[in-house]
């Protein structure tokens, strides 16, 4: 018998098994991270991992779904997999560099990566199953469109690249012999404004039920209705497929220790409503993301025929214009970041470890919220948000009926919107981190008569599917004509009131780049709840100040919290002639957006240091603008930031005066160069925590000191480094998991003889990995195409590179050795257990 | 503390438009161009107007952006838009949807 699995603390699983009642000897589990990775013959159970040992063919072809297709020569892959980050087959520099291709149809939008078509096949056998057992396969996401066949029979086509879906395998199963699944994934044409990735890039699981009666897919919805006097009342609705009068539904909450803390038992019809009463609840919040296990059990007599376990949190989220956002009664401002779905060097693949690292990286920088722009988040990202206390806005669409690109989702919208919304909302509604459903981002023609009708339709459907969370959308530009909505069509309390076409049907309005409009709009529409759904980094201070003084303003989501592949160079800086047009449009070889607070491998960029000060994480940060040559000026793209670095190593700047930027929450800063005072500045509110001081460059030690009320509150030093001398290998964690889904992140630093990172060091590094792990990504944060991101060779950028290892499934030590010509090599070891 | 609910509304009915004057701050580019009188004013003041909104990334958003909301992206300058607004203010209020 396999273990029960639940994606919460290690050790808890065993407690839960011991505490379980009258278990049928069947494994039932749930949660994206709950799946086991055994490739043993498949028996009964939910969420059985189905990721390993697929065969892959990159190319377009017809008929590869036929059971007799010879796939013995196809490449073996373990999912999740994204072929768009693999080196271009036969690629020739300079037009092809690693996975980047200057002629890729997506151009800057997809970071010059290739899409195309790919085929996956997987052979499997089943254990002997009861005669009326049901088998379904569940995909968390395939990019971009997909067709799935079992034994040559088409099961279905899916057109939304980010929504989960399942197909029933039962009618076409060979129960006593070989089965072959075939999946065709297509990423064709200009279909995305960002890097989408290609293939089965999220997890696949198999559900095998002993009988047709089961808990319906996404059939459980639980929400905290009331918290009062250290008591919580929780309402749960459960849908049962093929229910009959002999069935009982048991729903319970277990604590982290596995103890049952609330339980209800009810005869099971097709739809069951239950209430749980919980004393002394542990509340979920960003600061204390306590997760219970919500256990749903379908029984026939004493036999458990289906069981679903989901991490779940007790919390009440309220939003209104007078009080803003409150979680469990405590006011909170959204310190949010928009993110695209890629995991940097890994491409689009959704590994739990990668998503967890991403969330923790942002959490460490003070973020408490993510906007999954512009698509539904993966189950692994959502689970990470639940686990680490990161609030989440999940977004359905980037386009409705009118296209942004000729091949985008708008082609399918009219037929698919309902299925897409249902998949988004029902699959994710039990995540405590999720606070709003976004029905769209910068939707074209949203304010027209047709656009308004769609907006109503979508927002209303979201409320029907989940009336416990508000509907929102991200609105750019202007909000459309002033309108009056009838009582029938309006949100409660808003019938007959004047509003604007884009916002009238939304519970909460997301403003993209509309800083100047927020207070003006509030004066006209005081009941409107607003948050800044996209912002520029350079406005961070203003948004923070506004959110602090305006309760109706919930907070901001910067574009973006992290760099991502695609939208290449929207945050570029460039030196251009000072007499020319002040304009630069980034093109090849730019491949990443370079607009993130954090770079592609998770390190802070200058806007992040500035934000640290604005958000109170640091009293002082210091940057130096890269010297601008005579006759040139620095052009900064709208989403960009001046080209400055935390560096005092400028070998070509001897004798020149450099701009030193200080971000400071004090009222005075001073600068000392090699012990001598070279500048001081008093800061007022008008400075918005920023000072710039000119300093003649001389190598040595540059030191900034911040004061408030005459008292020192912070000190920063920048030293001139010497020549590169050696490498350093820095595992982010000394231990990792040994299962096939475990990743280990290994930093590679370029140092001088004194052990200081070379701020602009670029050297080629060769990596050797010995032990039970494979190198799945190796590269840097460089926004330009400079090479493969999957080979054992990469160039450092700004003194750093990152290697990502995937465990092979065996335990043991992995030794990582890094070498570079003329430098002292380095090595480190990670234990996988 | 009770959790809020966001119930669906009963049925869709097309909203009615509140009569309003067009301007370069709140009126979309598409709405301005759909009105012959407004379009004439704009083209007279900004002869390169159509070229400035002609790029592929911007075209899908002509119903979302007003001319003034593109100032931050460097597409238009405020002085020309001020002149346009002075003349738009003399047009009668509009009572129809942009599309």
mmCIF file of C-alpha atoms in Angstrom, chain A residues 223-227 316-317 329 442-446 448-449 452-453 456 460 463 467 469 476-478 481-484 486 488-490 513 536 638, chain B residues 1-18 20 25-28 60-61 63-66 69 72-73 96-99:
data_model
loop_
_atom_site.group_PDB
_atom_site.id
_atom_site.type_symbol
_atom_site.label_atom_id
_atom_site.label_comp_id
_atom_site.label_asym_id
_atom_site.label_seq_id
_atom_site.Cartn_x
_atom_site.Cartn_y
_atom_site.Cartn_z
ATOM 1 C CA UNK A 223 -15.022 28.724 2.696
ATOM 2 C CA UNK A 224 -14.910 30.329 6.096
ATOM 3 C CA UNK A 225 -18.307 31.932 6.640
ATOM 4 C CA UNK A 226 -17.761 33.351 10.114
ATOM 5 C CA UNK A 227 -15.043 33.779 12.705
ATOM 6 C CA UNK A 316 -11.774 35.861 5.979
ATOM 7 C CA UNK A 317 -10.740 38.474 3.441
ATOM 8 C CA UNK A 329 -9.865 41.795 10.514
ATOM 9 C CA UNK A 442 -5.896 45.190 -20.698
ATOM 10 C CA UNK A 443 -8.700 43.658 -22.720
ATOM 11 C CA UNK A 444 -9.141 45.246 -26.141
ATOM 12 C CA UNK A 445 -12.593 46.705 -26.818
ATOM 13 C CA UNK A 446 -13.739 46.063 -23.259
ATOM 14 C CA UNK A 448 -17.687 48.771 -26.312
ATOM 15 C CA UNK A 449 -21.228 47.463 -26.190
ATOM 16 C CA UNK A 452 -19.402 45.394 -21.629
ATOM 17 C CA UNK A 453 -21.653 42.425 -22.246
ATOM 18 C CA UNK A 456 -20.780 41.268 -17.227
ATOM 19 C CA UNK A 460 -21.106 37.159 -13.212
ATOM 20 C CA UNK A 463 -19.459 35.035 -8.889
ATOM 21 C CA UNK A 467 -19.356 33.928 -4.692
ATOM 22 C CA UNK A 469 -14.182 36.235 -3.856
ATOM 23 C CA UNK A 476 -5.159 50.277 -18.761
ATOM 24 C CA UNK A 477 -5.731 53.655 -20.336
ATOM 25 C CA UNK A 478 -9.234 54.998 -19.855
ATOM 26 C CA UNK A 481 -18.054 56.021 -21.316
ATOM 27 C CA UNK A 482 -19.956 57.052 -18.205
ATOM 28 C CA UNK A 483 -22.881 54.666 -17.882
ATOM 29 C CA UNK A 484 -25.761 53.715 -15.657
ATOM 30 C CA UNK A 486 -29.894 48.733 -14.266
ATOM 31 C CA UNK A 488 -30.988 43.714 -12.709
ATOM 32 C CA UNK A 489 -27.532 43.846 -14.204
ATOM 33 C CA UNK A 490 -25.716 45.679 -11.452
ATOM 34 C CA UNK A 513 -0.179 52.558 -14.999
ATOM 35 C CA UNK A 536 6.442 51.079 -13.077
ATOM 36 C CA UNK A 638 9.492 52.967 -19.688
ATOM 37 C CA UNK B 1 -16.702 38.634 11.677
ATOM 38 C CA UNK B 2 -18.731 37.440 8.704
ATOM 39 C CA UNK B 3 -17.229 36.768 5.297
ATOM 40 C CA UNK B 4 -18.514 38.912 2.453
ATOM 41 C CA UNK B 5 -20.331 37.415 -0.506
ATOM 42 C CA UNK B 6 -20.310 38.574 -4.097
ATOM 43 C CA UNK B 7 -23.526 37.181 -5.524
ATOM 44 C CA UNK B 8 -24.169 37.174 -9.258
ATOM 45 C CA UNK B 9 -26.639 39.698 -10.580
ATOM 46 C CA UNK B 10 -29.933 38.747 -12.192
ATOM 47 C CA UNK B 11 -29.566 39.360 -15.903
ATOM 48 C CA UNK B 12 -27.685 41.448 -18.364
ATOM 49 C CA UNK B 13 -29.248 44.636 -19.618
ATOM 50 C CA UNK B 14 -27.282 47.045 -21.704
ATOM 51 C CA UNK B 15 -26.352 50.083 -19.642
ATOM 52 C CA UNK B 16 -27.432 53.539 -20.710
ATOM 53 C CA UNK B 17 -24.903 56.212 -21.578
ATOM 54 C CA UNK B 18 -24.680 59.348 -19.501
ATOM 55 C CA UNK B 20 -20.854 63.601 -21.705
ATOM 56 C CA UNK B 25 -8.231 62.605 -21.135
ATOM 57 C CA UNK B 26 -11.223 60.322 -20.699
ATOM 58 C CA UNK B 27 -12.390 59.575 -24.241
ATOM 59 C CA UNK B 28 -10.804 56.714 -26.076
ATOM 60 C CA UNK B 60 -5.714 46.642 -30.303
ATOM 61 C CA UNK B 61 -5.897 49.229 -27.533
ATOM 62 C CA UNK B 63 -10.654 51.664 -27.346
ATOM 63 C CA UNK B 64 -8.649 51.562 -24.128
ATOM 64 C CA UNK B 65 -6.352 54.529 -24.521
ATOM 65 C CA UNK B 66 -7.161 58.190 -24.691
ATOM 66 C CA UNK B 69 -3.037 58.351 -21.497
ATOM 67 C CA UNK B 72 3.562 58.791 -20.490
ATOM 68 C CA UNK B 73 4.662 56.532 -23.351
ATOM 69 C CA UNK B 96 -23.940 57.095 -27.781
ATOM 70 C CA UNK B 97 -21.484 54.300 -27.129
ATOM 71 C CA UNK B 98 -18.248 54.246 -29.046
ATOM 72 C CA UNK B 99 -19.300 51.047 -30.785
#
